[in-house]
Short mmCIF file of C-alpha atoms in Angstrom, two decimals:
data_model
loop_
_atom_site.label_atom_id
_atom_site.label_comp_id
_atom_site.label_asym_id
_atom_site.label_seq_id
_atom_site.Cartn_x
_atom_site.Cartn_y
_atom_site.Cartn_z
CA MET Y 6 17.80 -3.06 -11.43
CA TYR Y 7 15.71 -0.96 -9.12
CA THR Y 8 17.40 0.45 -6.23
CA ILE Y 9 15.72 0.53 -2.60
CA LEU Y 10 16.54 2.48 0.42
CA LEU Y 11 15.52 0.43 3.50
CA VAL Y 12 15.27 2.53 6.74
CA GLU Y 13 14.76 0.00 9.74
CA ASP Y 14 16.59 -0.02 12.99
CA ASP Y 15 15.65 -3.43 13.80
CA THR Y 16 19.02 -5.07 13.07
CA SER Y 17 17.62 -8.71 12.39
CA LEU Y 18 14.86 -7.69 10.33
CA GLY Y 19 16.91 -5.03 8.35
CA TYR Y 20 19.68 -7.52 7.65
CA LEU Y 21 17.08 -10.25 6.59
CA LEU Y 22 15.27 -7.95 4.11
CA THR Y 23 18.32 -6.55 2.64
CA GLU Y 24 19.75 -9.96 1.92
CA TYR Y 25 16.48 -11.24 0.69
CA LEU Y 26 15.80 -8.34 -1.53
CA SER Y 27 19.27 -8.35 -2.78
CA ILE Y 28 18.85 -12.10 -3.87
CA LYS Y 29 15.77 -11.14 -5.61
CA GLY Y 30 17.55 -8.59 -7.79
CA PHE Y 31 17.09 -5.32 -6.04
CA LYS Y 32 20.19 -3.10 -5.32
CA MET Y 33 19.76 -2.35 -1.69
CA SER Y 34 20.82 0.36 0.78
CA TRP Y 35 20.13 0.05 4.44
CA THR Y 36 20.26 2.52 7.21
CA LYS Y 37 18.96 2.50 10.93
CA ASN Y 38 17.82 6.12 11.22
CA ALA Y 39 16.48 9.13 9.68
CA GLU Y 40 19.61 11.21 9.56
CA GLU Y 41 21.61 8.58 7.49
CA ALA Y 42 18.80 8.03 5.28
CA LEU Y 43 18.46 11.77 4.34
CA GLN Y 44 22.29 11.72 3.73
CA LEU Y 45 22.04 8.79 1.43
CA LEU Y 46 19.14 10.37 -0.49
CA GLU Y 47 21.53 13.53 -1.08
CA SER Y 48 24.18 11.24 -2.55
CA TYR Y 49 22.32 8.37 -4.37
CA SER Y 50 19.35 7.79 -6.48
CA TYR Y 51 16.45 5.41 -5.53
CA ASP Y 52 13.50 4.12 -7.06
CA LEU Y 53 11.66 3.26 -3.71
CA ILE Y 54 12.10 3.89 -0.01
CA ILE Y 55 10.86 1.47 2.56
CA LEU Y 56 10.11 3.37 5.91
CA ASP Y 57 9.89 1.79 9.47
CA VAL Y 58 7.49 4.03 11.54
CA MET Y 59 9.45 3.68 14.72
CA LEU Y 60 13.02 5.04 14.50
CA PRO Y 61 15.50 6.10 16.94
CA ASP Y 62 15.84 9.76 15.86
CA LEU Y 63 12.62 10.74 13.99
CA THR Y 64 9.36 8.81 13.56
CA GLY Y 65 8.92 7.38 10.02
CA PHE Y 66 5.97 9.79 9.49
CA ASP Y 67 8.29 12.78 10.26
CA LEU Y 68 10.90 11.38 7.98
CA ALA Y 69 8.20 10.90 5.15
CA LYS Y 70 7.45 14.69 5.55
CA LYS Y 71 11.05 15.58 4.94
CA ILE Y 72 11.27 13.12 1.93
CA ALA Y 73 8.14 14.53 0.38
CA ALA Y 74 9.45 18.06 0.73
CA THR Y 75 12.72 17.40 -0.63
CA PHE Y 76 12.67 14.21 -2.68
CA ASN Y 77 9.15 14.18 -3.77
CA THR Y 78 9.65 12.13 -6.89
CA ILE Y 79 10.77 9.14 -4.88
CA PRO Y 80 7.88 6.70 -3.80
CA PHE Y 81 7.89 5.21 -0.19
CA LEU Y 82 6.03 2.84 1.71
CA PHE Y 83 5.63 2.12 5.26
CA LEU Y 84 6.64 -1.24 6.98
CA THR Y 85 5.53 -1.23 10.48
CA ALA Y 86 4.17 -3.05 13.52
CA ARG Y 87 1.68 0.02 14.03
CA SER Y 88 -1.58 -1.29 12.84
CA LEU Y 89 -3.94 1.40 14.05
CA LYS Y 90 -6.39 2.73 11.60
CA VAL Y 91 -5.21 6.28 12.26
CA ASP Y 92 -1.54 5.31 11.38
CA VAL Y 93 -2.62 3.63 8.14
CA LEU Y 94 -4.59 6.57 7.08
CA LYS Y 95 -1.84 9.00 8.07
CA GLY Y 96 0.56 7.10 6.21
CA PHE Y 97 -1.46 7.46 3.01
CA ALA Y 98 -2.26 11.13 3.77
CA LEU Y 99 1.60 11.75 3.69
CA GLY Y 100 1.75 10.34 0.26
CA ALA Y 101 2.68 6.58 0.92
CA VAL Y 102 2.20 4.19 -1.90
CA ASP Y 103 1.66 1.53 0.53
CA TYR Y 104 1.48 0.50 4.10
CA LEU Y 105 2.67 -2.93 5.19
CA LYS Y 106 2.14 -4.39 8.43
CA LYS Y 107 4.59 -6.61 10.41
CA PRO Y 108 5.31 -9.45 10.41
CA ILE Y 109 5.59 -9.41 6.60
CA ASP Y 110 5.95 -12.39 4.48
CA GLU Y 111 9.03 -11.84 2.39
CA GLU Y 112 7.73 -13.40 -0.80
CA GLU Y 113 4.63 -11.03 -0.60
CA LEU Y 114 6.78 -8.17 -0.02
CA VAL Y 115 8.68 -8.82 -3.14
CA VAL Y 116 5.44 -9.31 -5.22
CA ARG Y 117 4.10 -5.97 -3.81
CA ILE Y 118 7.28 -4.00 -4.60
CA ASN Y 119 7.42 -5.37 -8.19
CA ALA Y 120 3.68 -4.49 -8.61
CA LEU Y 121 4.19 -0.98 -7.08
CA LEU Y 122 7.31 -0.16 -9.16
CA SER Y 123 5.87 -1.65 -12.38
CA ARG Y 124 2.57 0.51 -11.98
CA LEU Y 125 4.61 3.65 -11.17
CA SER Y 126 7.00 3.27 -14.04
CA GLN Y 127 3.92 2.90 -16.43
CA ASN Y 128 1.89 5.72 -14.99
CA PRO Y 129 3.74 7.94 -12.61
CA SER Y 130 1.35 10.89 -13.10
CA GLN Y 131 -1.44 9.09 -11.64
CA GLU Y 132 0.58 8.42 -8.50
CA GLU Y 133 1.88 11.79 -7.84
CA ASN Y 134 -0.81 12.15 -5.22
CA ALA Y 135 -1.76 9.01 -3.55
CA GLN Y 136 -4.57 10.64 -1.81
CA GLU Y 137 -6.84 10.47 -4.84
CA PHE Y 138 -7.65 7.63 -7.30
CA LYS Y 139 -9.69 7.71 -10.52
CA LEU Y 140 -12.03 4.60 -10.74
CA GLY Y 141 -14.08 4.65 -13.71
CA ASN Y 142 -16.51 7.65 -13.15
CA TYR Y 143 -15.69 7.68 -9.49
CA LEU Y 144 -13.03 9.75 -7.53
CA LEU Y 145 -11.77 8.17 -4.39
CA ASN Y 146 -10.58 10.86 -1.95
CA ALA Y 147 -8.49 8.91 0.63
CA ARG Y 148 -7.75 11.87 2.74
CA ASN Y 149 -11.34 12.78 3.23
CA MET Y 150 -12.55 9.25 3.18
CA GLU Y 151 -15.00 10.05 0.43
CA LEU Y 152 -16.05 8.15 -2.68
CA ILE Y 153 -17.43 10.68 -5.31
CA PHE Y 154 -19.83 9.90 -8.17
CA GLU Y 155 -21.20 12.90 -10.37
CA GLY Y 156 -20.21 15.24 -7.75
CA LYS Y 157 -22.00 13.42 -4.87
CA PRO Y 158 -19.75 12.02 -2.16
CA THR Y 159 -20.48 9.00 -0.09
CA ARG Y 160 -18.44 8.83 3.07
CA LEU Y 161 -16.63 5.76 3.89
CA THR Y 162 -15.59 4.19 7.08
CA SER Y 163 -11.88 3.98 7.70
CA LYS Y 164 -11.72 0.35 6.94
CA GLU Y 165 -13.71 0.72 3.73
CA CYS Y 166 -11.54 3.46 2.58
CA GLU Y 167 -8.45 1.54 3.50
CA LEU Y 168 -9.72 -1.61 1.43
CA LEU Y 169 -10.65 0.49 -1.46
CA VAL Y 170 -7.47 2.26 -1.58
CA PHE Y 171 -5.63 -1.22 -1.37
CA LEU Y 172 -7.67 -2.50 -4.45
CA ALA Y 173 -7.19 0.73 -6.36
CA MET Y 174 -3.43 0.82 -5.96
CA GLN Y 175 -3.40 -2.75 -7.59
CA LYS Y 176 -6.32 -2.17 -9.91
CA ASN Y 177 -6.90 -5.07 -12.44
CA GLN Y 178 -4.42 -7.02 -10.49
CA LEU Y 179 -5.09 -9.97 -8.16
CA CYS Y 180 -4.99 -9.05 -4.36
CA SER Y 181 -4.81 -12.25 -2.44
CA HIS Y 182 -6.78 -12.85 0.65
CA LYS Y 183 -3.66 -13.07 2.66
CA GLU Y 184 -2.13 -10.05 1.44
CA ILE Y 185 -5.19 -8.11 2.21
CA LEU Y 186 -5.83 -9.48 5.56
CA ILE Y 187 -2.40 -9.27 6.85
CA THR Y 188 -1.96 -5.65 5.57
CA LEU Y 189 -5.25 -4.28 6.71
CA TRP Y 190 -6.37 -6.55 9.57
CA GLY Y 191 -3.08 -7.67 10.71
CA LYS Y 192 -3.90 -11.34 10.89
CA ASN Y 193 -5.04 -13.92 8.23
CA ASP Y 194 -7.73 -16.01 10.00
CA TYR Y 195 -11.34 -17.20 9.34
CA PHE Y 196 -13.07 -14.39 11.21
CA ASN Y 197 -11.19 -11.77 9.58
CA ARG Y 198 -11.95 -13.40 6.22
CA LYS Y 199 -15.52 -13.24 6.99
CA SER Y 200 -15.21 -9.53 7.88
CA LEU Y 201 -13.37 -8.96 4.57
CA ASN Y 202 -16.29 -10.43 2.77
CA VAL Y 203 -18.68 -8.02 4.32
CA PHE Y 204 -16.70 -4.88 3.40
CA ILE Y 205 -16.15 -6.30 -0.04
CA SER Y 206 -20.12 -6.56 -0.48
CA ARG Y 207 -20.19 -2.86 0.89
CA LEU Y 208 -17.68 -1.52 -1.62
CA ARG Y 209 -19.54 -3.40 -4.38
CA LYS Y 210 -22.72 -1.60 -3.50
CA TYR Y 211 -20.93 1.70 -3.60
CA LEU Y 212 -19.34 1.13 -6.81
CA SER Y 213 -22.65 -0.24 -8.62
CA GLN Y 214 -23.50 2.94 -10.38
CA ASP Y 215 -20.68 2.28 -12.92
CA ASP Y 216 -20.85 -0.85 -14.92
CA SER Y 217 -17.08 -0.42 -16.01
CA LEU Y 218 -16.13 -1.17 -12.29
CA LYS Y 219 -16.29 -4.71 -10.64
CA ILE Y 220 -14.73 -6.30 -7.63
CA GLU Y 221 -14.22 -9.69 -8.99
CA ASN Y 222 -13.92 -12.67 -6.67
CA ILE Y 223 -11.31 -15.07 -7.71
CA HIS Y 224 -12.11 -18.50 -5.96
CA ARG Y 225 -9.90 -19.27 -3.00
CA ARG Y 226 -7.37 -16.86 -4.09
CA GLY Y 227 -8.68 -12.96 -3.58
CA PHE Y 228 -10.24 -10.16 -5.36
CA ILE Y 229 -9.54 -8.02 -8.43
CA LEU Y 230 -10.83 -4.47 -8.71
CA ARG Y 231 -11.49 -4.69 -12.41
CA GLU Y 232 -11.87 -1.41 -14.47
CA GLY Y 233 -13.26 -1.66 -18.08
CA GLY Y 234 -15.46 -5.01 -17.39
CA LEU Y 235 -14.19 -8.54 -17.16
CA GLU Y 236 -11.48 -9.94 -19.29
CA LYS Y 237 -12.38 -12.13 -22.06
#
């Protein structure tokens, strides 16, 4: 049973997520502020921390810095209504393994948590620094928003970088249209889906120098960043 610390000051949302994730088999601790969160981290062991950005005593970003300094083996993700690009990139720069935007679908959250914990348990060393991702012969540096091939960097826009990080963190796994759009665009609608397709086309061009990489379109479902070619 995975243990999760939820730091969320919204009483209704905190209660809802705690109850729902408990039903889904997670052992939950819930606190409404950073001070209590740090006390719990001193006393108990957790597999994952879910942080709200807006807390009454510290921002989630400031709390993340304290966690990274003292409890750097515990992965954390942000759950927040703040959807500015700078906030998303700041979250990843601090070492977050994911950044989910409110309102969040509870079923989607469970899928994302299970995928994250499964991947981290299989290959924890690769996720020690969530700022860099090895993709075939490419290196994605999220902090600098660069995709590097044979030592030559390509500068990415913030949305290109966010999308490629998102796909890289779930490499060889299906990322649904809804999951991507709600997380990165904040809304799942026709126009954002069209925008998503444009960004996918750009990323395919950037990754075209390595035949082992492919962003595969799963009809009406989503995309998979496939490394090693298509599955037979």
